[in-house]
PDB file of C-alpha atoms and ligand atoms in Angstrom:
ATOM      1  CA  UNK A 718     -19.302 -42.180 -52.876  1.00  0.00           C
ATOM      2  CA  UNK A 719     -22.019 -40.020 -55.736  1.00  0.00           C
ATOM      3  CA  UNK A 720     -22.821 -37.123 -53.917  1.00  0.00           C
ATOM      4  CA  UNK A 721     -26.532 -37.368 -52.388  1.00  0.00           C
ATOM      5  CA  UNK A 722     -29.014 -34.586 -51.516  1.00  0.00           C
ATOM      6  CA  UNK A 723     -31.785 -35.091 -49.143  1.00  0.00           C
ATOM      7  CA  UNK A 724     -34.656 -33.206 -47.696  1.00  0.00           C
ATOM      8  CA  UNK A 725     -35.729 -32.865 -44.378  1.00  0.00           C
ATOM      9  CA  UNK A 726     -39.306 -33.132 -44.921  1.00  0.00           C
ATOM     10  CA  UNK A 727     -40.283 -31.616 -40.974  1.00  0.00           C
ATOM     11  CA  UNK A 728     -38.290 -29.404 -38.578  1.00  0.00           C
ATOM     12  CA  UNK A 729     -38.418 -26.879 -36.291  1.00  0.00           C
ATOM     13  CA  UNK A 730     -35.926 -24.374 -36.829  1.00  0.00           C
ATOM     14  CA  UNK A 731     -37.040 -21.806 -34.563  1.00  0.00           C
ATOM     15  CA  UNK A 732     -37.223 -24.604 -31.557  1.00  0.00           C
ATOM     16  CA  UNK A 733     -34.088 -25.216 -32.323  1.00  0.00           C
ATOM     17  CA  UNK A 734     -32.875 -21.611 -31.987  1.00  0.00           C
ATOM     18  CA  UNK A 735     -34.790 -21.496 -29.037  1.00  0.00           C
ATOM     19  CA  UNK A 736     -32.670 -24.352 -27.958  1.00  0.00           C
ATOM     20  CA  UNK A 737     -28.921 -22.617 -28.579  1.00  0.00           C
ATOM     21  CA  UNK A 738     -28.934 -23.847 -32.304  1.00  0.00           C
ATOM     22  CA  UNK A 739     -29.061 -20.698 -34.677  1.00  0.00           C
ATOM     23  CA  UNK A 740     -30.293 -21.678 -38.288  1.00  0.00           C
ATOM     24  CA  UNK A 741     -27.123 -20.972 -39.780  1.00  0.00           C
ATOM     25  CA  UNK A 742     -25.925 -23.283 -37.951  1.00  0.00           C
ATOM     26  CA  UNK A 743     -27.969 -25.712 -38.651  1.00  0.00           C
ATOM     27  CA  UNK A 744     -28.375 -25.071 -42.400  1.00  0.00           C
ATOM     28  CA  UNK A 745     -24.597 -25.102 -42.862  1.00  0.00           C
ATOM     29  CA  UNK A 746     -24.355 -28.643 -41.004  1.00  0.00           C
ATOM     30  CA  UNK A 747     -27.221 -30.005 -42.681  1.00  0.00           C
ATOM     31  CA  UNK A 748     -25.439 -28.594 -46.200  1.00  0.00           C
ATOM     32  CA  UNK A 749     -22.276 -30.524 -45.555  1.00  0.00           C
ATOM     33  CA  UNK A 750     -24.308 -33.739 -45.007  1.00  0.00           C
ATOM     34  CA  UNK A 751     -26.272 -33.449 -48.716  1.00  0.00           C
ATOM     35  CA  UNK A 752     -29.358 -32.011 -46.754  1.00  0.00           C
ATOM     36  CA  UNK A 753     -30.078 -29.510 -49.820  1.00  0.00           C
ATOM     37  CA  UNK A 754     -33.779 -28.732 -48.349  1.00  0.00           C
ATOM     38  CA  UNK A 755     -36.022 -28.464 -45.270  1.00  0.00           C
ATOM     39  CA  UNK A 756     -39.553 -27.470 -44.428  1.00  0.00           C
ATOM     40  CA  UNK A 757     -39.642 -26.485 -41.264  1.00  0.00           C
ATOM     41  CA  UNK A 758     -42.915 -26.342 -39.208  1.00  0.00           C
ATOM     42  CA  UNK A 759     -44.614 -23.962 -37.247  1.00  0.00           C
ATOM     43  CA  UNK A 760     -47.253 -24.868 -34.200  1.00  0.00           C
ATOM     44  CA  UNK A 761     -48.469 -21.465 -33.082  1.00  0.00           C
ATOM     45  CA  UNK A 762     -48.633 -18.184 -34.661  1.00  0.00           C
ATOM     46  CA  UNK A 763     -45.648 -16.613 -32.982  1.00  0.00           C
ATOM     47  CA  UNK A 764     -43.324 -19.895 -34.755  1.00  0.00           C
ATOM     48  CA  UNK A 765     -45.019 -19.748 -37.879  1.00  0.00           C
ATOM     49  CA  UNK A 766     -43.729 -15.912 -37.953  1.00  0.00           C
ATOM     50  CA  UNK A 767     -40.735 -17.186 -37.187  1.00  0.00           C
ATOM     51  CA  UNK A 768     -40.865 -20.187 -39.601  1.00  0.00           C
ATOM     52  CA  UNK A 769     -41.791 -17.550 -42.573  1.00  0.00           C
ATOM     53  CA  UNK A 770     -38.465 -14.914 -41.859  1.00  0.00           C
ATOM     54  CA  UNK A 771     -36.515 -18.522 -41.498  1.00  0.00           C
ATOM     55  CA  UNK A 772     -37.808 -19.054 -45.130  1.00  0.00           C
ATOM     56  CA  UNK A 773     -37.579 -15.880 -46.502  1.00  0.00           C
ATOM     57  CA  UNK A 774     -33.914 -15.817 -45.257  1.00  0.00           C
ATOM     58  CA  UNK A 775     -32.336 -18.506 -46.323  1.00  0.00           C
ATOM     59  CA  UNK A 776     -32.637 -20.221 -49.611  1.00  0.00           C
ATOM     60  CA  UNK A 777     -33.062 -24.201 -48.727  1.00  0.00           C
ATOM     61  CA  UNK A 778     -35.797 -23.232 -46.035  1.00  0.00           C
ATOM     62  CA  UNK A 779     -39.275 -24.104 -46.866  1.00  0.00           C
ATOM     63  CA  UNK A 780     -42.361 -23.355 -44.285  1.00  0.00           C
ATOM     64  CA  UNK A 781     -45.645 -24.208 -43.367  1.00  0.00           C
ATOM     65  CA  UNK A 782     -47.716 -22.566 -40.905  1.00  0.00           C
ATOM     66  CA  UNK A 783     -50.162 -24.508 -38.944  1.00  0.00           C
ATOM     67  CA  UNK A 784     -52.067 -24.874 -35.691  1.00  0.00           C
ATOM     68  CA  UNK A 785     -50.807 -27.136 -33.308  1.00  0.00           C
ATOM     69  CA  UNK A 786     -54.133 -29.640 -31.247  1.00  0.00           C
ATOM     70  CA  UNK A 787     -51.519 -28.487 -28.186  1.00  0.00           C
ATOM     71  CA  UNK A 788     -53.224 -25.408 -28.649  1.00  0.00           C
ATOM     72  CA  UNK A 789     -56.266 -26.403 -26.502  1.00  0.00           C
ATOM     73  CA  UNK A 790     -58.453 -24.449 -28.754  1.00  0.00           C
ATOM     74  CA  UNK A 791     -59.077 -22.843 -31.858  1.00  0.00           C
ATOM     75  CA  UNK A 792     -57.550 -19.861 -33.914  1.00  0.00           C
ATOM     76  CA  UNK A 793     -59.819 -17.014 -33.538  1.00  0.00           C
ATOM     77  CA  UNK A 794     -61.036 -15.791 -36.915  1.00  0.00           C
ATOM     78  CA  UNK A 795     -58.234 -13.017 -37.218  1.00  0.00           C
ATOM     79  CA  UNK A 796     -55.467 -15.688 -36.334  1.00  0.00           C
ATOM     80  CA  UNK A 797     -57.573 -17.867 -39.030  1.00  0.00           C
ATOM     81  CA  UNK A 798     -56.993 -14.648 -41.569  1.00  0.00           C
ATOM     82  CA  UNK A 799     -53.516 -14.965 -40.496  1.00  0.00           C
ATOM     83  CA  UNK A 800     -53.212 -18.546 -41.285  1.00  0.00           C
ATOM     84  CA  UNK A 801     -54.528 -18.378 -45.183  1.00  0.00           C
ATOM     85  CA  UNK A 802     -52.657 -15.281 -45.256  1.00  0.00           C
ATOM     86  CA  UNK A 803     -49.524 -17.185 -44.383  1.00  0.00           C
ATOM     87  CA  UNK A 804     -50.357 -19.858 -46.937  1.00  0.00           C
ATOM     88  CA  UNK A 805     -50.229 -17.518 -49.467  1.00  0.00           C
ATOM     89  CA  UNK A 806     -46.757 -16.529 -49.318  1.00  0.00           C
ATOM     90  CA  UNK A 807     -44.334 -17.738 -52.209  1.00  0.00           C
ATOM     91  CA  UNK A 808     -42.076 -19.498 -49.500  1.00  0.00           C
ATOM     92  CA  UNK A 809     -44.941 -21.690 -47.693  1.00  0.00           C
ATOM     93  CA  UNK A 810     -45.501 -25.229 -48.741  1.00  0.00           C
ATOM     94  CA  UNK A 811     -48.365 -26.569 -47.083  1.00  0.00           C
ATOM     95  CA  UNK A 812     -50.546 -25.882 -43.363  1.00  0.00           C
ATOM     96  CA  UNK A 813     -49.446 -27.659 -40.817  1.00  0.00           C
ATOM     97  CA  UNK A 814     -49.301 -29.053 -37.925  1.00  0.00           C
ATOM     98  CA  UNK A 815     -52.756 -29.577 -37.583  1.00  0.00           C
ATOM     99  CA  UNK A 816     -54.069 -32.757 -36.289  1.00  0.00           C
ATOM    100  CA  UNK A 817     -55.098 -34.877 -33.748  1.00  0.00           C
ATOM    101  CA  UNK A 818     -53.245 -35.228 -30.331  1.00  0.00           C
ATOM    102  CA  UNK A 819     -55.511 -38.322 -27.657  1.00  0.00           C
ATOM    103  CA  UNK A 820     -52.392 -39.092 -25.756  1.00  0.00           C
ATOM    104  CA  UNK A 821     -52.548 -37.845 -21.904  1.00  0.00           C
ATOM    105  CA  UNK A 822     -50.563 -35.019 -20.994  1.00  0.00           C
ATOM    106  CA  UNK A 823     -48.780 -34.374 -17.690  1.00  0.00           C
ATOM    107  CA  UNK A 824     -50.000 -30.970 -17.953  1.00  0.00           C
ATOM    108  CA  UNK A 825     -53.405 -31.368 -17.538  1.00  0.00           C
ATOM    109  CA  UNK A 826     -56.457 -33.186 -19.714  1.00  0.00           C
ATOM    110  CA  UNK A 827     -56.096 -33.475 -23.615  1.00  0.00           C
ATOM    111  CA  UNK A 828     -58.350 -30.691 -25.322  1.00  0.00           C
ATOM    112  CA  UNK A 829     -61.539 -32.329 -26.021  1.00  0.00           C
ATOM    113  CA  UNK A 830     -61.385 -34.789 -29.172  1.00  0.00           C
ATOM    114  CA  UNK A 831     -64.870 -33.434 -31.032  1.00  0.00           C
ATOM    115  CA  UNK A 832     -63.423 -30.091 -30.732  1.00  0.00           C
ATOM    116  CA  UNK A 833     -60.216 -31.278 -32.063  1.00  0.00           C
ATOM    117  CA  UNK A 834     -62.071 -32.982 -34.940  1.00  0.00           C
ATOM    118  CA  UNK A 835     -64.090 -29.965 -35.720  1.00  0.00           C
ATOM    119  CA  UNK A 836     -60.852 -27.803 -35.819  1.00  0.00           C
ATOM    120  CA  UNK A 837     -59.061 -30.195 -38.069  1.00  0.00           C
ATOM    121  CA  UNK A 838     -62.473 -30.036 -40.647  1.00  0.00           C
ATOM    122  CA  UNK A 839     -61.976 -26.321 -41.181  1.00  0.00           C
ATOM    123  CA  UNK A 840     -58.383 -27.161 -41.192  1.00  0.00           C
ATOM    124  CA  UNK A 841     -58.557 -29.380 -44.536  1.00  0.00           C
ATOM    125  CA  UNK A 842     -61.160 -26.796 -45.661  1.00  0.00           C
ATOM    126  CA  UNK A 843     -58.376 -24.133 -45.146  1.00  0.00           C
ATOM    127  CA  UNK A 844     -56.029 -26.070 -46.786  1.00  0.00           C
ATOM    128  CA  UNK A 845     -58.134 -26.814 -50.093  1.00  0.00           C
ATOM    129  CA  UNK A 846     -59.550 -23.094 -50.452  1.00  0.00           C
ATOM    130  CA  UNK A 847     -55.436 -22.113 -50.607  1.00  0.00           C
ATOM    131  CA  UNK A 848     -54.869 -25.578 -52.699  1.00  0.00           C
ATOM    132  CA  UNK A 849     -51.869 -26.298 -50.537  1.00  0.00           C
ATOM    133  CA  UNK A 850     -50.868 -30.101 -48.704  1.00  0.00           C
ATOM    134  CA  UNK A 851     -51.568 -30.509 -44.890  1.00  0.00           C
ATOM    135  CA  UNK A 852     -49.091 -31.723 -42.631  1.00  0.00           C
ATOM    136  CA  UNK A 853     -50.587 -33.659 -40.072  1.00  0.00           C
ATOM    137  CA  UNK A 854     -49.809 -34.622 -36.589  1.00  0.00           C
ATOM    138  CA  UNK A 855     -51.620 -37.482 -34.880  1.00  0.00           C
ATOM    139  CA  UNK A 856     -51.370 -39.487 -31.289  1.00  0.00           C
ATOM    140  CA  UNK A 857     -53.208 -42.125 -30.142  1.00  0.00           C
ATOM    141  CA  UNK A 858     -55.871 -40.685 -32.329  1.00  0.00           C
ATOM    142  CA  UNK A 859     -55.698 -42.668 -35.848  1.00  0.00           C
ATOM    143  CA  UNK A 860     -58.760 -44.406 -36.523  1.00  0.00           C
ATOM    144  CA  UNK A 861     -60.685 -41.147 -36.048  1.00  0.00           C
ATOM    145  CA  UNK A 862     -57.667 -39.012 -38.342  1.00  0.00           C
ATOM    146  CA  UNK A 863     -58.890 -41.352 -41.358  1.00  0.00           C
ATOM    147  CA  UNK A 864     -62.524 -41.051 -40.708  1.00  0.00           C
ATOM    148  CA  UNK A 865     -62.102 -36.824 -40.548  1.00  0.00           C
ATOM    149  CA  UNK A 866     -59.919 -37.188 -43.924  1.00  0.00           C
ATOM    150  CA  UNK A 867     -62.122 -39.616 -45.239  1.00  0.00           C
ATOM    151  CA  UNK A 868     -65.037 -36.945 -44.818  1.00  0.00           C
ATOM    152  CA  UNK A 869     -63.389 -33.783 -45.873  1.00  0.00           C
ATOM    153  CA  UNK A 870     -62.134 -32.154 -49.021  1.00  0.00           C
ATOM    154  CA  UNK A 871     -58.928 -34.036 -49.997  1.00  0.00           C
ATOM    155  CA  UNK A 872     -55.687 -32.290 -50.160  1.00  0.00           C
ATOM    156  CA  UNK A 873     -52.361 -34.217 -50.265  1.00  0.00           C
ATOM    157  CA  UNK A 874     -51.773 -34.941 -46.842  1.00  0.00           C
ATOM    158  CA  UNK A 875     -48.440 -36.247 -45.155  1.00  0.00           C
ATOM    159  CA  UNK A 876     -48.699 -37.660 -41.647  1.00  0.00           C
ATOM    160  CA  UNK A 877     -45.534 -36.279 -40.009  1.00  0.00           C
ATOM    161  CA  UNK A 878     -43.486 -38.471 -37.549  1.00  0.00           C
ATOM    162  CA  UNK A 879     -45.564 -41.445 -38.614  1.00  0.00           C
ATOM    163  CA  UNK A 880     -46.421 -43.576 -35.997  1.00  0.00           C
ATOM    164  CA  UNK A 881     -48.779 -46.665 -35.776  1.00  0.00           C
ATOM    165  CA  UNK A 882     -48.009 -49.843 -37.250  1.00  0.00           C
ATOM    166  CA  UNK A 883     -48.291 -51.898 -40.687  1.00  0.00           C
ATOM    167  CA  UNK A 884     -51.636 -51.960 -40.353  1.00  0.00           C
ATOM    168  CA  UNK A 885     -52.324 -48.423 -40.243  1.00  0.00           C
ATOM    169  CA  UNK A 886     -49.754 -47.514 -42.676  1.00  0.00           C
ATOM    170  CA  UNK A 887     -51.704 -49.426 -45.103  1.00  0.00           C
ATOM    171  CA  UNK A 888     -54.699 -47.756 -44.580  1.00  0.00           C
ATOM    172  CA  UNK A 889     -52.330 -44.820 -45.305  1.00  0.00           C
ATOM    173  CA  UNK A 890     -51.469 -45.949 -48.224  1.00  0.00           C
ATOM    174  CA  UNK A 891     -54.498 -47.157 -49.763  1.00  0.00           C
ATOM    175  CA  UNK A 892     -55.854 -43.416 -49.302  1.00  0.00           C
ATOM    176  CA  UNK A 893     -52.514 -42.304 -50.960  1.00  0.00           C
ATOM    177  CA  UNK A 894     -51.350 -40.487 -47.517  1.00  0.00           C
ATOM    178  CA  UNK A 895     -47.913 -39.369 -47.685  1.00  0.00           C
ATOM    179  CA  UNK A 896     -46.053 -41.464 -44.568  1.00  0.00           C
ATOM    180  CA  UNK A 897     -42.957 -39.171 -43.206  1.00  0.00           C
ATOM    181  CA  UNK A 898     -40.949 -40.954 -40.658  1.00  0.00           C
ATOM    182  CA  UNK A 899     -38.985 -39.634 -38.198  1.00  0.00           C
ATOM    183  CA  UNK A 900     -35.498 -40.840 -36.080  1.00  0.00           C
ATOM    184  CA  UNK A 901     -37.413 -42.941 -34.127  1.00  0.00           C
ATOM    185  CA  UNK A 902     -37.590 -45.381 -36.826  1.00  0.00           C
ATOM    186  CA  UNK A 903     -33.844 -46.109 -35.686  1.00  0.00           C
ATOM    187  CA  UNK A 904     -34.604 -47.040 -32.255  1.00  0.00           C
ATOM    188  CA  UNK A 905     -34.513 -50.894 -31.130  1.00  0.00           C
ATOM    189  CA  UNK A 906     -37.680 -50.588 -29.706  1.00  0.00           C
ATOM    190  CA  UNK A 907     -39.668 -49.174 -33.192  1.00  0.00           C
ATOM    191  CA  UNK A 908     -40.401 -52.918 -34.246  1.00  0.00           C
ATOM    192  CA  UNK A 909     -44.035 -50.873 -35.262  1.00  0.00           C
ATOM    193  CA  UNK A 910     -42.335 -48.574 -37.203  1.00  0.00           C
ATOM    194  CA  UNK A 911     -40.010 -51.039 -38.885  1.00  0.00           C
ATOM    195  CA  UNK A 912     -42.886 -52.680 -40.149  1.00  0.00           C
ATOM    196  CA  UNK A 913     -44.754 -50.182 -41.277  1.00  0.00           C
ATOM    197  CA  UNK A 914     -42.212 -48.130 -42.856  1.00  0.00           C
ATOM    198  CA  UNK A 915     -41.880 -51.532 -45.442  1.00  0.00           C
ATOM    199  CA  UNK A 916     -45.395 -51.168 -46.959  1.00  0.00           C
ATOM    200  CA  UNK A 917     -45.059 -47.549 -47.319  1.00  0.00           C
ATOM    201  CA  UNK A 918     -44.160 -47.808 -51.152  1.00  0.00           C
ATOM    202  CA  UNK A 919     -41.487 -44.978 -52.613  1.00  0.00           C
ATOM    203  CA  UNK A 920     -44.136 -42.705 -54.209  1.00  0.00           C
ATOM    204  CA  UNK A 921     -45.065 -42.062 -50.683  1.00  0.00           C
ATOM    205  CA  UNK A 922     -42.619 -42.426 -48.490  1.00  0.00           C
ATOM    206  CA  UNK A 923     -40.496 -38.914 -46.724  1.00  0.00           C
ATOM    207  CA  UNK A 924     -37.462 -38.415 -44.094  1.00  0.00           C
ATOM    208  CA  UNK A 925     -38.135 -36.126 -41.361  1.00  0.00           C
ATOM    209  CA  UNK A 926     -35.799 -34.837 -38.284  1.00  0.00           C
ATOM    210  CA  UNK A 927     -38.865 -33.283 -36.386  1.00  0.00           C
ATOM    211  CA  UNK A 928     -35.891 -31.192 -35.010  1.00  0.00           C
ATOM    212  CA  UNK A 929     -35.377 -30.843 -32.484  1.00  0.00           C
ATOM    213  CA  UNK A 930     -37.022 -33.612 -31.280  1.00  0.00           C
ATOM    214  CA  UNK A 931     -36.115 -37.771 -31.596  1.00  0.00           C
ATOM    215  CA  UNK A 932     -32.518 -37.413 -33.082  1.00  0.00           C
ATOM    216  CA  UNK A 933     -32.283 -40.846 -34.692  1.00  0.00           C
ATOM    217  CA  UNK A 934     -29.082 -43.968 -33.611  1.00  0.00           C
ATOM    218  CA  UNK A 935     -26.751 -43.131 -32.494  1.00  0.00           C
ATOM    219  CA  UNK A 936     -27.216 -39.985 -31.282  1.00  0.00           C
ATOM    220  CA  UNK A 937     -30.598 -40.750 -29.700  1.00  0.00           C
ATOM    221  CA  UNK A 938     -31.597 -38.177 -26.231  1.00  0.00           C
ATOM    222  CA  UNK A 939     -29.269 -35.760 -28.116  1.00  0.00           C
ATOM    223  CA  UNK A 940     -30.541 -32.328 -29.855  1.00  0.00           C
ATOM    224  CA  UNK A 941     -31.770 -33.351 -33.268  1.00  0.00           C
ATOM    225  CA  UNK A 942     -31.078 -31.034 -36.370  1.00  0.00           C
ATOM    226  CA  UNK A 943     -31.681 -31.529 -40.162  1.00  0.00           C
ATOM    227  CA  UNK A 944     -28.169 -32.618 -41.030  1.00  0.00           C
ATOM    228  CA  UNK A 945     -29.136 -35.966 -39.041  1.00  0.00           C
ATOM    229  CA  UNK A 946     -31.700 -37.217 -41.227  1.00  0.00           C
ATOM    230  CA  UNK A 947     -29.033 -38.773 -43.364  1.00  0.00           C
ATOM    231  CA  UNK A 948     -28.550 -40.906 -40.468  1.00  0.00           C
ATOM    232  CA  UNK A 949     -32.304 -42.247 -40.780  1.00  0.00           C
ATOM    233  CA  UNK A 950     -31.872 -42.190 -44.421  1.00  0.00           C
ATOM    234  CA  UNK A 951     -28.376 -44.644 -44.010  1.00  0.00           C
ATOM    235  CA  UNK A 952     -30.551 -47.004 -41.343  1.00  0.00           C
ATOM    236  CA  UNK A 953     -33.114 -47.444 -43.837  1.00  0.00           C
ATOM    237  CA  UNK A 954     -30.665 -47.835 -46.709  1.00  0.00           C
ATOM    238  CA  UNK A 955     -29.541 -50.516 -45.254  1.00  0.00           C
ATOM    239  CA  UNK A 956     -32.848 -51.782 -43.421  1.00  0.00           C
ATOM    240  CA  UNK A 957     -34.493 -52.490 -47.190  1.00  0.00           C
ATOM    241  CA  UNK A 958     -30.887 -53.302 -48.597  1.00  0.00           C
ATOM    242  CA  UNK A 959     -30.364 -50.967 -50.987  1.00  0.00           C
ATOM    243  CA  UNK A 960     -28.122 -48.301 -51.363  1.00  0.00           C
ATOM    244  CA  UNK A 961     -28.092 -44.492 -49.425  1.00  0.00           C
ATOM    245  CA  UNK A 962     -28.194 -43.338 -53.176  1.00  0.00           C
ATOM    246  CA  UNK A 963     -31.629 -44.673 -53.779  1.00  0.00           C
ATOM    247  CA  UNK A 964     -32.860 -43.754 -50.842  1.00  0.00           C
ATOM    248  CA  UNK A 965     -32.201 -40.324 -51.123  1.00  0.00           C
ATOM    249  CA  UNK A 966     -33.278 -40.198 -54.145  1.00  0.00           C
ATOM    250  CA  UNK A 967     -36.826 -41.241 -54.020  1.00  0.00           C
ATOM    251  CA  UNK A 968     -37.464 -39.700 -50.639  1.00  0.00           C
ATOM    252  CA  UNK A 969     -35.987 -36.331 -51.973  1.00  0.00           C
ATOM    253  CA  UNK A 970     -37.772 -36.618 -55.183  1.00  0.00           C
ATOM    254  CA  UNK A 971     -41.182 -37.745 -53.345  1.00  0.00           C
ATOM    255  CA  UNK A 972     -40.911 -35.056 -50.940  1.00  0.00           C
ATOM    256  CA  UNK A 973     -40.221 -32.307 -53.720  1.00  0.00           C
ATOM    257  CA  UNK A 974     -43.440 -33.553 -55.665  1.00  0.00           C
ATOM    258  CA  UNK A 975     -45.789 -33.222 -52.434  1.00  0.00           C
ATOM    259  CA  UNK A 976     -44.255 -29.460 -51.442  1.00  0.00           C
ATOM    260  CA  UNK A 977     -43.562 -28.557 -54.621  1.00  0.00           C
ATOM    261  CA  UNK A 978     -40.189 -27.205 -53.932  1.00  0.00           C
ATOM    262  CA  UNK A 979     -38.078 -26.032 -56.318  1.00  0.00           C
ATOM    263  CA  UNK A 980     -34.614 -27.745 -57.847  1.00  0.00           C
ATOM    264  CA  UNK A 981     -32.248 -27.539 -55.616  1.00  0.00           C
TER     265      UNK A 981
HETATM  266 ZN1  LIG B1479     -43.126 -31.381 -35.572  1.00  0.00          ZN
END
């Protein structure tokens, strides 16, 4: 079989440190199994640290620094400076996570949605004074994600871990939002996914791990890592019948025109 490269459009390395895996590890795994590239994500500003030495250390590793809704609240103007600082640095690729998060916690009540929506304004605003993407995360909270974006200066924007149906994906697409999905698009149960994932045309379409989170079939409940995106990349291969090649070829070539990244 050609040889294939793929990206790995959204991980968390440092979670999956934090989690026994060191990036090396990872990195070399996700090497063997034609994942050339990753971006991997920070939340907070201790993991977007993290996420920038991850970057500056090894030579596939690609970050963006971001602000996770799980937050409960909102940087305060020197974490802000931190932020755009971040964004500047040769390795980043885009701000994010930033988004939207409606879905009930076990931990207590969601942070309140207009304060969430207010954040993710000055978010975009961020994102287009530094003229880099945004990598969004949303739950349970589409319909008001489009009206903020709608509303706001536009960046390229990729909703990470897509989820929603086709319905929503073609909203997605008809405002030329970047649709990343995740290992979940594997399991039985993502009949939603499924059909979203086949309006999402190739121009806009990205692989993600979300590592370590949602390792795709087989391996699903297991700890997820970059090198098993070619797993999500095979079910969809043969999902659409085509071949892995193609696949990995437009998702790799998509992802590298929304972050920019280099040749691998
Ligand atoms: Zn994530």
């Amino acid at each position: 079989m050609a040889e294939i490269q793929l990206v790995d459009a959204h991980c968390h390395l440092d979670e999956l440190e934090r989690r026994g895996m060191p990036a090396e590890e990872a990195i070399a795994a996700a090497s063997a199994a034609g994942v050339v590239q990753m971006v991997t994500s920070g939340d907070s500003p201790a993991e977007n640290r993290r996420a920038r030495e991850l970057a500056e250390e090894h030579e596939g590793v690609f970050f963006t620094p971001g602000w996770h809704p799980s937050n409960g609240r909102a940087p305060s103007p020197a974490e802000r400076r931190e932020l755009r600082d971040l964004l500047d640095h040769p390795r980043s690729v885009a701000l994010g996570e930033v988004g939207l998060d409606y879905h009930p916690r076990a931990q207590g009540p969601i942070w309140d949605p207009g304060e969430q929506r207010s954040l993710l304004r000055s978010m975009l605003e961020l994102a287009a004074e530094a003229a880099k993407p945004v990598v969004i995360h949303q739950r349970d909270a589409g319909r008001d994600l489009l009206e903020v974006l709608d509303a706001s200066p536009r960046v390229p924007t990729m909703l990470h871990c897509f989820s929603g149906g086709a319905e929503f994906a073609q909203d997605a697409v008809s405002r030329q939002l970047y649709c990343s999905f995740a290992g979940n698009l594997t399991f039985g149960s993502a009949a939603q996914l499924r059909a979203a994932v086949s309006v999402v045309p190739p121009g806009l379409l990205l692989l993600e791990t979300d590592s370590p989170f949602l390792a795709p079939q087989p391996l699903r409940g297991r700890t997820c890592h970059p090198a098993l995106v070619r797993l999500t990349a095979s079910w969809l291969a043969a999902h659409l019948g085509v071949g892995l090649e193609a696949v990995a070829e437009w998702t790799s070539s998509t992802a590298r025109a929304l972050f920019q990244l280099p040749p691998p």
